[in-house]
Coordinates of C-alpha atoms in Angstrom, one line a residue:
Chain A
X191 CA -47.8 24.2 -19.1
X192 CA -46.2 25.5 -22.2
X193 CA -43.9 27.5 -20.1
X194 CA -42.7 24.5 -18.1
X195 CA -42.2 22.6 -21.4
X196 CA -39.9 25.4 -22.6
X197 CA -37.7 25.0 -19.6
X198 CA -37.7 21.2 -19.7
X199 CA -34.0 21.0 -21.0
X200 CA -33.0 23.0 -17.9
X201 CA -34.8 20.6 -15.6
X202 CA -33.3 17.7 -17.4
X203 CA -29.8 19.1 -16.7
X204 CA -30.6 19.4 -13.0
X205 CA -31.7 15.7 -12.6
X206 CA -28.3 14.2 -11.8
X207 CA -27.4 16.8 -9.2
X208 CA -30.8 16.8 -7.5
X209 CA -30.9 13.0 -7.5
X210 CA -27.5 13.0 -5.7
X211 CA -28.7 15.5 -3.1
X212 CA -31.7 13.3 -2.4
X213 CA -29.6 10.2 -2.0
X214 CA -26.6 11.7 -0.2
X215 CA -28.3 14.4 1.9
X216 CA -32.0 14.0 2.2
X217 CA -32.5 10.3 2.5
X218 CA -30.2 10.1 5.6
X219 CA -32.3 12.8 7.2
X220 CA -35.2 10.3 7.4
X221 CA -32.7 7.9 8.9
X222 CA -32.6 10.1 12.0
X223 CA -35.5 8.0 13.3
X224 CA -32.9 5.3 13.9
X225 CA -32.1 7.2 17.1
X226 CA -35.5 6.3 18.4
X227 CA -35.4 2.7 17.4
X228 CA -33.9 -0.6 18.6
X229 CA -32.2 -1.5 15.3
X230 CA -32.6 -5.1 14.3
X231 CA -31.3 -5.9 10.8
X232 CA -33.5 -9.0 10.5
X233 CA -36.6 -6.7 10.8
X234 CA -35.1 -3.9 8.7
X235 CA -34.8 -0.2 9.7
X236 CA -38.5 0.5 9.3
X237 CA -39.6 -2.7 10.9
X238 CA -37.5 -2.4 14.0
X239 CA -39.2 -1.6 17.3
X240 CA -39.6 1.9 18.6
X241 CA -37.9 2.5 21.9
X242 CA -38.7 6.2 22.4
X243 CA -35.9 8.0 24.2
X244 CA -34.2 4.9 25.5
X245 CA -31.0 5.4 23.4
X246 CA -30.7 9.0 24.6
X247 CA -31.2 7.9 28.2
X248 CA -28.4 5.4 27.9
X249 CA -26.2 8.0 26.2
X250 CA -26.6 10.6 28.8
X251 CA -26.3 8.2 31.7
X252 CA -22.8 7.4 30.7
X253 CA -19.9 9.8 31.5
X254 CA -19.2 9.7 27.7
X255 CA -21.9 12.3 26.9
X256 CA -20.3 14.8 29.3
X257 CA -16.7 14.2 28.1
X258 CA -17.4 14.3 24.4
X259 CA -19.6 17.5 24.7
X260 CA -17.0 19.2 26.9
X261 CA -14.1 18.3 24.6
X262 CA -16.0 19.2 21.4
X263 CA -16.9 22.7 22.7
X264 CA -13.6 23.5 24.5
X265 CA -11.5 22.5 21.5
X266 CA -13.6 24.5 19.1
X267 CA -13.5 27.6 21.3
X268 CA -9.7 27.4 21.5
X269 CA -9.5 26.9 17.7
X270 CA -11.7 29.8 17.0
X271 CA -9.7 32.2 19.2
X272 CA -6.3 31.1 18.2
X273 CA -7.0 30.8 14.4
X274 CA -8.4 34.3 14.5
X275 CA -5.4 35.8 16.2
X276 CA -2.8 33.9 14.2
X277 CA -4.7 34.3 10.9
X278 CA -5.2 38.1 11.2
X279 CA -1.7 38.5 12.6
X280 CA 0.0 36.7 9.7
X281 CA -2.2 38.5 7.2
X282 CA -1.3 41.9 8.6
X283 CA 2.4 41.0 8.5
X284 CA 2.1 39.5 5.0
X285 CA 0.6 42.7 3.8
X286 CA 3.7 44.6 4.9
X287 CA 5.9 42.5 2.5
X288 CA 6.2 44.6 -0.6
X289 CA 8.4 42.2 -2.6
X290 CA 6.0 40.2 -4.9
X291 CA 8.4 37.2 -5.0
X292 CA 8.8 37.0 -1.2
X293 CA 5.1 37.4 -0.6
X294 CA 4.2 34.6 -3.0
X295 CA 6.8 32.4 -1.5
X296 CA 5.5 32.8 2.0
X297 CA 1.9 32.2 0.8
X298 CA 2.9 29.0 -1.0
X299 CA 4.7 27.6 2.0
X300 CA 2.3 28.5 4.8
X301 CA -0.6 26.9 2.8
X302 CA 1.2 23.6 2.3
X303 CA -0.2 22.0 5.5
X304 CA -3.7 22.8 4.3
X305 CA -3.2 20.7 1.2
X306 CA -2.3 17.4 2.8
X307 CA -4.5 14.8 4.3
X308 CA -4.9 14.2 8.0
X309 CA -3.4 10.7 7.5
X310 CA -0.2 12.5 6.3
X311 CA -0.4 14.9 9.2
X312 CA -0.6 12.0 11.6
X313 CA 2.7 10.7 10.0
X314 CA 4.4 14.0 10.5
X315 CA 3.3 14.1 14.1
X316 CA 4.4 10.5 14.6
X317 CA 7.9 11.3 13.3
X318 CA 8.1 14.0 16.0
X319 CA 6.4 12.1 18.9
X320 CA 7.0 8.4 18.4
X321 CA 8.1 6.8 21.6
X322 CA 11.1 4.9 20.2
X323 CA 12.3 7.0 17.3
X324 CA 10.5 10.4 17.4
X325 CA 12.5 13.6 17.0
X326 CA 11.3 14.9 20.4
X327 CA 12.3 11.9 22.4
X328 CA 15.5 11.2 20.6
X329 CA 16.9 14.6 19.9
X330 CA 15.1 17.5 21.6
X331 CA 14.4 16.1 25.1
X332 CA 17.9 14.6 25.6
X333 CA 19.3 18.0 24.7
X334 CA 17.3 19.5 27.5
X335 CA 18.1 16.7 29.8
X336 CA 14.5 15.5 30.1
X337 CA 13.4 11.9 30.2
X338 CA 11.5 10.6 27.1
X339 CA 7.7 11.0 27.2
X340 CA 5.3 8.3 26.1
X341 CA 3.2 10.8 24.1
X342 CA 0.6 8.4 22.9
X343 CA -0.2 7.3 26.4
X344 CA -0.4 10.7 28.1
X345 CA -3.7 12.4 27.8
X346 CA -2.6 15.6 29.4
X347 CA -0.4 16.8 26.5
X348 CA -3.0 16.3 23.8
X349 CA -5.1 19.5 24.2
X350 CA -1.9 21.4 23.4
X351 CA -0.7 19.0 20.6
X352 CA -4.1 19.0 18.9
X353 CA -4.4 22.8 19.1
X354 CA -0.9 23.2 17.7
X355 CA -1.7 20.8 14.8
X356 CA -5.0 22.6 14.0
X357 CA -3.3 26.0 13.9
X358 CA -0.4 24.6 11.9
X359 CA -2.8 23.1 9.3
X360 CA -5.4 25.9 9.2
X361 CA -3.4 29.1 9.7
X362 CA -2.4 29.5 6.0
X363 CA -6.0 29.2 4.9
X364 CA -7.2 31.8 7.4
X365 CA -4.3 34.1 6.6
X366 CA -5.1 34.1 2.9
X367 CA -8.7 35.0 3.5
X368 CA -7.9 37.9 5.8
X369 CA -5.2 39.0 3.4
X370 CA -7.7 39.2 0.6
X371 CA -9.9 41.4 2.9
X372 CA -7.0 43.7 3.8
X373 CA -5.9 44.1 0.1
X374 CA -9.4 45.3 -0.6
X375 CA -9.0 48.3 1.7
X376 CA -8.7 51.6 -0.1
X377 CA -5.1 52.8 0.1
X378 CA -6.3 56.4 0.6
X379 CA -7.1 55.6 4.2
X380 CA -3.5 54.8 4.9
X381 CA -2.1 57.7 2.9
X382 CA -4.2 60.1 4.9
X383 CA -3.2 58.5 8.2
X384 CA 0.5 58.6 7.2
X385 CA 0.1 62.4 6.4
X386 CA -1.4 62.9 9.9
X387 CA 1.6 61.2 11.4
X388 CA -0.1 57.9 12.5
X389 CA 2.2 55.1 13.4
X390 CA 1.9 51.7 11.9
X391 CA 0.5 50.3 15.1
X392 CA -2.2 53.0 15.1
X393 CA -3.0 52.4 11.5
X394 CA -3.5 48.7 12.2
X395 CA -5.7 49.4 15.2
X396 CA -7.7 52.2 13.7
X397 CA -8.0 51.3 10.0
X398 CA -7.1 47.7 9.2
X399 CA -8.9 45.9 12.0
X400 CA -12.1 47.9 11.9
X401 CA -12.3 47.6 8.2
X402 CA -11.9 43.8 8.1
X403 CA -14.2 43.4 11.0
X404 CA -17.1 42.2 8.8
X405 CA -15.0 39.3 7.6
X406 CA -13.8 38.5 11.1
X407 CA -17.4 38.5 12.4
X408 CA -18.7 36.4 9.6
X409 CA -16.0 33.7 9.9
X410 CA -16.2 33.6 13.6
X411 CA -20.0 33.3 13.7
X412 CA -19.8 30.5 11.0
X413 CA -17.4 28.7 13.2
X414 CA -19.6 29.1 16.3
X415 CA -22.5 27.7 14.3
X416 CA -20.3 24.6 13.7
X417 CA -19.1 24.3 17.3
X418 CA -20.8 20.9 17.8
X419 CA -18.8 19.5 14.8
X420 CA -15.1 18.7 14.7
X421 CA -12.6 17.7 12.1
X422 CA -12.9 13.9 12.4
X423 CA -9.5 13.4 10.9
X424 CA -7.8 15.6 13.5
X425 CA -9.2 13.8 16.4
X426 CA -9.1 10.3 15.0
X427 CA -5.9 10.2 12.9
X428 CA -3.5 12.4 14.8
X429 CA -3.9 10.7 18.3
X430 CA -3.8 7.4 16.3
X431 CA -7.1 6.3 17.8
X432 CA -5.3 5.6 21.0
X433 CA -7.6 4.5 23.7
X434 CA -5.4 5.8 26.5
X435 CA -6.0 9.3 25.2
X436 CA -9.8 9.3 24.9
X437 CA -10.3 11.5 28.0
X438 CA -8.9 14.4 26.1
X439 CA -9.2 13.4 22.5
X440 CA -12.7 12.0 22.2
X441 CA -15.2 14.3 20.5
X442 CA -18.8 13.7 19.3
X443 CA -17.6 12.8 15.7
X444 CA -15.1 10.2 16.8
X445 CA -17.6 8.8 19.4
X446 CA -20.3 8.3 16.7
X447 CA -17.7 6.7 14.4
X448 CA -16.4 4.3 17.0
X449 CA -19.9 3.5 18.2
X450 CA -21.0 2.6 14.7
X451 CA -18.0 0.8 13.2
X452 CA -15.9 -0.5 16.1
X453 CA -18.4 -1.2 18.8
X454 CA -21.5 -1.9 16.7
X455 CA -23.6 0.2 19.1
X456 CA -25.8 1.7 16.5
X457 CA -28.5 2.9 18.8
X458 CA -26.3 5.0 21.0
X459 CA -24.2 6.2 18.1
X460 CA -27.3 7.3 16.3
X461 CA -28.6 9.1 19.4
X462 CA -25.2 11.0 19.7
X463 CA -25.4 11.8 16.0
X464 CA -29.0 13.1 16.4
X465 CA -28.0 15.2 19.4
X466 CA -25.1 16.7 17.2
X467 CA -27.3 17.4 14.2
X468 CA -30.1 19.0 16.1
X469 CA -27.9 21.2 18.4
X470 CA -25.7 22.0 15.4
X471 CA -28.8 23.2 13.4
X472 CA -30.0 25.4 16.3
X473 CA -26.6 26.9 16.6
X474 CA -26.4 27.7 12.9
X475 CA -29.8 29.4 13.1
X476 CA -28.8 31.3 16.2
X477 CA -25.5 32.5 14.8
X478 CA -27.2 33.6 11.6
X479 CA -29.7 35.5 13.6
X480 CA -26.8 37.3 15.4
X481 CA -25.1 38.1 12.0
X482 CA -28.3 39.6 10.8
X483 CA -28.4 41.8 13.8
X484 CA -24.9 43.1 13.0
X485 CA -25.2 43.4 9.3
X486 CA -27.8 41.9 7.0
X487 CA -25.4 41.7 4.1
X488 CA -23.2 39.2 5.9
X489 CA -26.0 36.9 7.0
X490 CA -26.3 33.5 5.3
X491 CA -30.0 33.8 4.9
Chain B
X210 CA 11.7 54.9 3.9
X211 CA 11.6 55.8 7.5
X212 CA 12.9 53.9 10.5
X213 CA 9.5 52.6 11.6
X214 CA 8.7 51.1 8.2
X215 CA 12.0 49.3 8.1
X216 CA 11.5 47.9 11.6
X217 CA 8.0 46.7 10.6
X218 CA 9.2 45.1 7.5
X219 CA 12.0 43.3 9.3
X220 CA 9.7 42.1 12.0
X221 CA 7.2 40.8 9.3
X222 CA 10.0 38.9 7.5
X223 CA 11.2 37.4 10.7
X224 CA 7.8 36.1 11.8
X225 CA 6.9 34.9 8.4
X226 CA 10.2 33.1 7.9
X227 CA 9.8 31.4 11.2
X228 CA 6.3 30.3 10.5
X229 CA 7.2 29.1 7.0
X230 CA 9.9 27.0 8.5
X231 CA 7.5 25.4 10.9
X232 CA 5.3 24.6 7.9
X233 CA 8.0 23.2 5.8
X234 CA 10.5 21.5 8.1
X235 CA 8.2 18.5 9.0
X236 CA 8.2 17.6 5.3
X237 CA 12.0 17.6 5.4
X238 CA 12.1 15.4 8.4
X239 CA 9.7 13.0 6.7
X240 CA 11.8 12.9 3.5
X241 CA 15.1 12.5 5.3
X242 CA 13.7 9.7 7.4
X243 CA 12.6 7.8 4.3
X244 CA 16.2 7.8 3.0
X245 CA 17.8 6.9 6.4
X246 CA 19.2 3.5 7.2
X247 CA 16.6 1.5 9.2
X248 CA 19.2 0.6 11.9
X249 CA 20.2 4.2 12.2
X250 CA 16.5 5.1 12.9
X251 CA 16.2 2.4 15.5
X252 CA 19.3 3.7 17.3
X253 CA 19.1 7.5 16.9
X254 CA 15.5 8.1 15.9
X255 CA 14.3 10.3 13.0
X256 CA 16.8 12.9 12.2
X257 CA 17.4 15.8 9.8
X258 CA 21.0 14.8 9.4
X259 CA 21.0 11.0 9.4
X260 CA 24.4 9.2 9.9
X261 CA 23.7 6.5 7.4
X262 CA 21.8 7.0 4.2
X263 CA 19.9 4.1 2.6
X264 CA 17.4 3.9 -0.3
X265 CA 16.4 0.5 0.9
X266 CA 12.8 1.6 1.6
X267 CA 12.4 2.8 -2.0
X268 CA 14.0 -0.3 -3.4
X269 CA 11.7 -2.4 -1.3
X270 CA 8.8 -0.3 -2.5
X271 CA 9.9 -0.8 -6.1
X272 CA 10.4 -4.5 -6.1
X273 CA 7.6 -5.3 -3.8
X274 CA 4.3 -4.1 -3.8
X275 CA 1.7 -4.8 -6.2
X276 CA -0.4 -3.4 -3.4
X277 CA 1.3 0.1 -3.5
X278 CA 1.1 0.4 -7.3
X279 CA -2.5 -0.8 -7.1
X280 CA -3.2 1.9 -4.5
X281 CA -1.6 4.5 -6.6
X282 CA -3.7 3.5 -9.5
X283 CA -6.9 3.6 -7.4
X284 CA -6.0 7.1 -6.1
X285 CA -5.3 8.5 -9.6
X286 CA -8.5 6.8 -10.9
X287 CA -10.8 8.2 -8.3
X288 CA -9.2 11.6 -8.5
X289 CA -9.7 11.8 -12.3
X290 CA -13.1 10.2 -12.6
X291 CA -14.4 11.8 -9.4
X292 CA -13.3 15.3 -10.3
X293 CA -14.6 15.1 -13.9
X294 CA -18.0 13.7 -12.7
X295 CA -18.1 16.3 -10.0
X296 CA -17.5 19.2 -12.3
X297 CA -20.1 17.9 -14.7
X298 CA -23.0 17.4 -12.3
X299 CA -22.1 20.5 -10.2
X300 CA -22.2 22.8 -13.3
X301 CA -25.2 21.1 -14.8
X302 CA -27.1 22.0 -11.6
X303 CA -25.6 25.4 -11.1
X304 CA -26.4 26.7 -14.6
X305 CA -30.2 26.3 -14.4
X306 CA -30.2 27.7 -10.9
X307 CA -28.3 30.7 -12.2
X308 CA -31.2 31.5 -14.6
X309 CA -33.4 34.0 -12.9
X310 CA -36.4 33.1 -15.2
X311 CA -36.4 29.3 -14.2
X312 CA -39.8 28.5 -12.6
X313 CA -39.3 26.9 -9.2
X314 CA -35.6 28.0 -9.2
X315 CA -35.8 29.4 -5.7
X316 CA -37.2 26.1 -4.4
X317 CA -34.3 24.1 -5.9
X318 CA -31.8 26.6 -4.7
X319 CA -33.1 26.2 -1.2
X320 CA -32.9 22.4 -1.5
X321 CA -29.1 22.9 -2.2
X322 CA -28.6 25.5 0.5
X323 CA -30.3 23.5 3.2
X324 CA -27.7 20.8 2.9
X325 CA -25.2 23.2 4.2
X326 CA -27.2 23.7 7.4
X327 CA -28.4 20.3 8.4
X328 CA -27.5 16.7 7.8
X329 CA -28.5 13.3 8.9
X330 CA -25.1 12.4 10.3
X331 CA -22.8 9.4 9.9
X332 CA -25.1 6.6 11.1
X333 CA -28.1 7.1 8.8
X334 CA -25.7 8.0 5.9
X335 CA -23.8 4.8 6.4
X336 CA -27.0 2.7 6.5
X337 CA -28.4 4.3 3.4
X338 CA -25.2 3.6 1.4
X339 CA -24.7 0.0 2.8
X340 CA -28.3 -1.2 3.2
X341 CA -30.1 0.6 0.4
X342 CA -27.4 1.0 -2.2
X343 CA -24.9 -1.7 -1.1
X344 CA -21.8 0.1 -2.3
X345 CA -19.6 -1.5 0.4
X346 CA -16.3 -2.7 -1.2
X347 CA -17.0 -1.2 -4.6
X348 CA -15.2 1.6 -6.4
X349 CA -18.4 3.6 -6.1
X350 CA -17.8 3.8 -2.4
X351 CA -14.6 5.9 -3.0
X352 CA -16.3 8.3 -5.4
X353 CA -19.8 8.9 -4.4
X354 CA -20.5 9.4 -0.6
X355 CA -20.1 13.0 0.5
X356 CA -17.6 13.9 -2.2
X357 CA -19.3 13.8 -5.5
X358 CA -21.2 17.1 -5.3
X359 CA -21.0 19.6 -2.6
X360 CA -23.8 22.1 -2.1
X361 CA -21.3 24.8 -1.4
X362 CA -19.6 24.3 -4.8
X363 CA -23.0 24.5 -6.5
X364 CA -23.8 27.8 -4.9
X365 CA -20.3 29.1 -5.7
X366 CA -20.7 28.3 -9.4
X367 CA -24.2 29.7 -9.5
X368 CA -23.0 33.0 -8.1
X369 CA -20.2 33.0 -10.7
X370 CA -22.5 32.3 -13.6
X371 CA -25.0 35.0 -12.4
X372 CA -22.3 37.7 -12.0
X373 CA -20.0 37.1 -15.0
X374 CA -22.2 35.8 -17.9
X375 CA -24.1 38.6 -19.5
X376 CA -27.8 37.7 -19.9
X377 CA -28.0 39.5 -23.4
X378 CA -25.4 37.0 -24.8
X379 CA -27.5 34.1 -23.7
X380 CA -30.7 35.7 -25.0
X381 CA -29.3 36.5 -28.4
X382 CA -27.8 33.1 -28.8
X383 CA -31.2 31.7 -27.9
X384 CA -32.9 33.8 -30.5
X385 CA -30.5 32.5 -33.0
X386 CA -31.9 29.1 -32.3
X387 CA -29.3 27.6 -29.9
X388 CA -30.8 25.0 -27.6
X389 CA -30.3 25.1 -23.8
X390 CA -27.6 22.4 -24.0
X391 CA -25.8 24.4 -26.6
X392 CA -25.9 27.5 -24.5
X393 CA -24.4 25.5 -21.6
X394 CA -21.5 24.1 -23.4
X395 CA -20.8 26.7 -26.1
X396 CA -21.2 29.8 -24.0
X397 CA -21.4 29.1 -20.2
X398 CA -18.6 26.6 -19.9
X399 CA -16.0 28.5 -22.0
X400 CA -16.7 31.7 -20.0
X401 CA -16.4 29.9 -16.7
X402 CA -12.8 28.5 -16.8
X403 CA -11.7 30.3 -13.5
X404 CA -14.5 28.9 -11.4
X405 CA -14.1 25.4 -13.1
X406 CA -10.4 25.5 -12.3
X407 CA -11.1 26.5 -8.7
X408 CA -13.8 23.9 -8.0
X409 CA -11.9 21.3 -9.9
X410 CA -8.8 21.9 -7.8
X411 CA -10.8 21.7 -4.6
X412 CA -12.4 18.5 -5.7
X413 CA -9.2 16.9 -7.0
X414 CA -7.5 17.6 -3.6
X415 CA -10.5 16.2 -1.8
X416 CA -10.3 13.0 -3.8
X417 CA -6.6 12.7 -3.6
X418 CA -6.6 13.2 0.2
X419 CA -9.7 11.2 1.0
X420 CA -9.3 8.3 3.5
X421 CA -12.7 8.6 5.1
X422 CA -14.8 6.7 2.6
X423 CA -12.2 4.0 2.3
X424 CA -12.1 3.6 6.1
X425 CA -15.9 3.4 6.4
X426 CA -16.9 1.5 3.3
X427 CA -13.9 -0.5 2.1
X428 CA -12.4 -3.6 3.7
X429 CA -10.9 -5.2 0.6
X430 CA -7.2 -4.2 0.3
X431 CA -7.4 -4.3 -3.5
X432 CA -9.6 -1.2 -3.3
X433 CA -7.4 0.7 -0.9
X434 CA -6.3 4.2 -2.0
X435 CA -2.9 5.4 -1.0
X436 CA -4.3 7.2 2.0
X437 CA -6.0 4.0 3.2
X438 CA -2.8 2.1 2.8
X439 CA -1.0 4.7 4.9
X440 CA -3.8 4.5 7.4
X441 CA -3.5 0.8 7.7
X442 CA 0.3 0.8 7.7
X443 CA 0.4 3.1 10.7
X444 CA -1.5 0.8 12.9
X445 CA -0.4 -2.5 11.4
X446 CA 2.9 -2.7 9.5
X447 CA 2.4 -6.4 9.0
X448 CA -0.6 -5.5 6.8
X449 CA 1.8 -5.0 4.0
X450 CA 3.6 -8.3 4.3
X451 CA 0.3 -10.2 4.5
X452 CA -0.9 -8.5 1.3
X453 CA 2.3 -8.6 -0.6
X454 CA 3.5 -10.9 -3.4
X455 CA 5.4 -12.8 -0.7
X456 CA 2.2 -13.6 1.2
X457 CA 3.2 -17.3 1.2
X458 CA 6.3 -16.7 3.3
X459 CA 5.1 -13.7 5.2
X460 CA 7.2 -14.2 8.3
X461 CA 10.3 -13.9 6.3
X462 CA 9.2 -10.7 4.6
X463 CA 8.3 -9.0 7.8
X464 CA 11.7 -9.7 9.2
X465 CA 13.2 -8.0 6.1
X466 CA 10.8 -5.1 6.0
X467 CA 12.4 -1.8 6.7
X468 CA 9.2 -0.8 8.5
X469 CA 9.9 2.7 9.9
X470 CA 11.6 4.0 6.8
X471 CA 9.2 2.3 4.5
X472 CA 6.2 4.0 6.1
X473 CA 7.9 7.4 5.5
X474 CA 8.7 6.4 1.9
X475 CA 5.1 5.8 1.1
X476 CA 4.1 9.0 2.8
X477 CA 6.6 10.8 0.6
X478 CA 5.2 9.3 -2.6
X479 CA 1.7 10.3 -1.5
X480 CA 2.6 13.9 -0.9
X481 CA 5.0 14.6 -3.8
X482 CA 2.4 15.0 -6.5
X483 CA 0.6 17.7 -4.5
X484 CA 3.9 19.5 -3.8
X485 CA 4.8 19.4 -7.5
X486 CA 1.4 20.4 -8.9
X487 CA 0.4 23.0 -6.4
X488 CA 2.7 25.9 -7.4
X489 CA 1.2 25.8 -11.0
X490 CA -2.3 26.1 -9.6
X491 CA -1.7 28.5 -6.8
X492 CA -3.1 31.4 -8.6
X493 CA -6.5 29.7 -9.0
X494 CA -6.5 28.2 -5.6
X495 CA -5.9 31.4 -3.7
X496 CA -8.6 33.1 -5.8
X497 CA -11.0 30.3 -5.2
X498 CA -10.5 30.4 -1.4
X499 CA -11.2 34.1 -1.3
X500 CA -14.3 33.9 -3.5
X501 CA -15.5 31.2 -1.1
X502 CA -15.0 33.3 1.9
X503 CA -16.4 36.5 0.6
X504 CA -19.5 35.0 -1.1
X505 CA -20.0 32.5 1.7

């Protein structure tokens, strides 16, 4: 008892933070029961009737469930592969730059897209793709002799557009992280390899990539653990919430948002959210298990 | 320097210059569009080399909008207050958790860590904040949900405290009669400026760029941040006219509104502070990102 008393100032310090976690993170977890209820605000959340798996049944009977699951997973897979290749590639090249000034300049510029909001990204994309005044339709396509494209009504272009935007926004971040890993490599490896007459390409393949493998594996598995989540801003803002594009732009996060705030379909929205949280959790556990298999040090827990 | 090294360096510069241009050029297009004549945009589209320049959009922005200035004020306010509050409660939680002798420390640390793995999702969170706490259409809605304290930042700070603050220093100060609060603000905080700068920057950026909370919890235009105004303007340019000083003769002001260039002008004023501030903070930011990745 005396011991606890001695620590009471420390517990006191923790109160605001713990209170915030309880409100912001733990209270909503109890709210997951909403997925199993027919919410009626007159009766309140706890007073509403239980409907069992009804909400899930409705969700999985629609084609929505298939489309949003497929989109979420395929986009994430593409993002993981391309971000890895572009990030590692840029980092290796950046490491070749010996001028401090140039290196700093490149780093500053390629990180810019990471610093701005998705709303602003959607403005930049709009200035390129707007039907009436976009740079593509007014300048690039006429040069090539191609007719203007109504970008915001054509679902087929969006897998490429969204992937390009994601890489544009995220490459700088990935690059800096891999660069930090590369800088940490002992220069003696390279000196020895150069003496043995190894070419740059051989050095990259035999030294750089194997030595940053732990970072690559860790980041990739973390991304796989989050494969059921997507950047809501990317899929909501950049396609301008355009209904014509839903077949290739709707993901679980945007579906839940629209269900809740635009359609008022709380039951189905909650069911989709529950599906996402649960599968997401299982995937985090599974990917952590795999990281542990490779290397205990890199595991999250 | 042999031939191969030269070739590699040349290739590296070429690729990086090209990629840097892709990252930078859209901002140039945005800025040029904002100073192009509206008629010119309607005819020739957005262009890097506009035929007719015009600062009409900025003039309009200047004489017009109480809404824009209000939004700028809201954005600055939530960024300053949110970042300060965030640093305070994050460090107040991280410091006790960094103390290995704290009874129950592992339990609380797990409580923080678990939030990284699992969450209730949007619908329950929305209902908690609107039904239980009723923060809809208040300033709290822009500061509190999801942004105020992130479990990841708590763990980041805790690791920093554990690895950089020598335990003997804390012990000797404690023997000299310093209270726990005194240890926290006389010893821990001054020794932790790098991590404070890192987390502070992440938080400031998160608040400055946030449009999500505004979209979900705010319908009153008086509480819109810059990002929320941009968000509304994209789908509904009349939104501005209907909320401007000229609301009484709205139809007239829509006719006069240089809508395309005006959108771009507001986007420019939203991004300029980041572009100006960032180079000064780059050192901390890059360091922070790499700490985050390595310590996961």
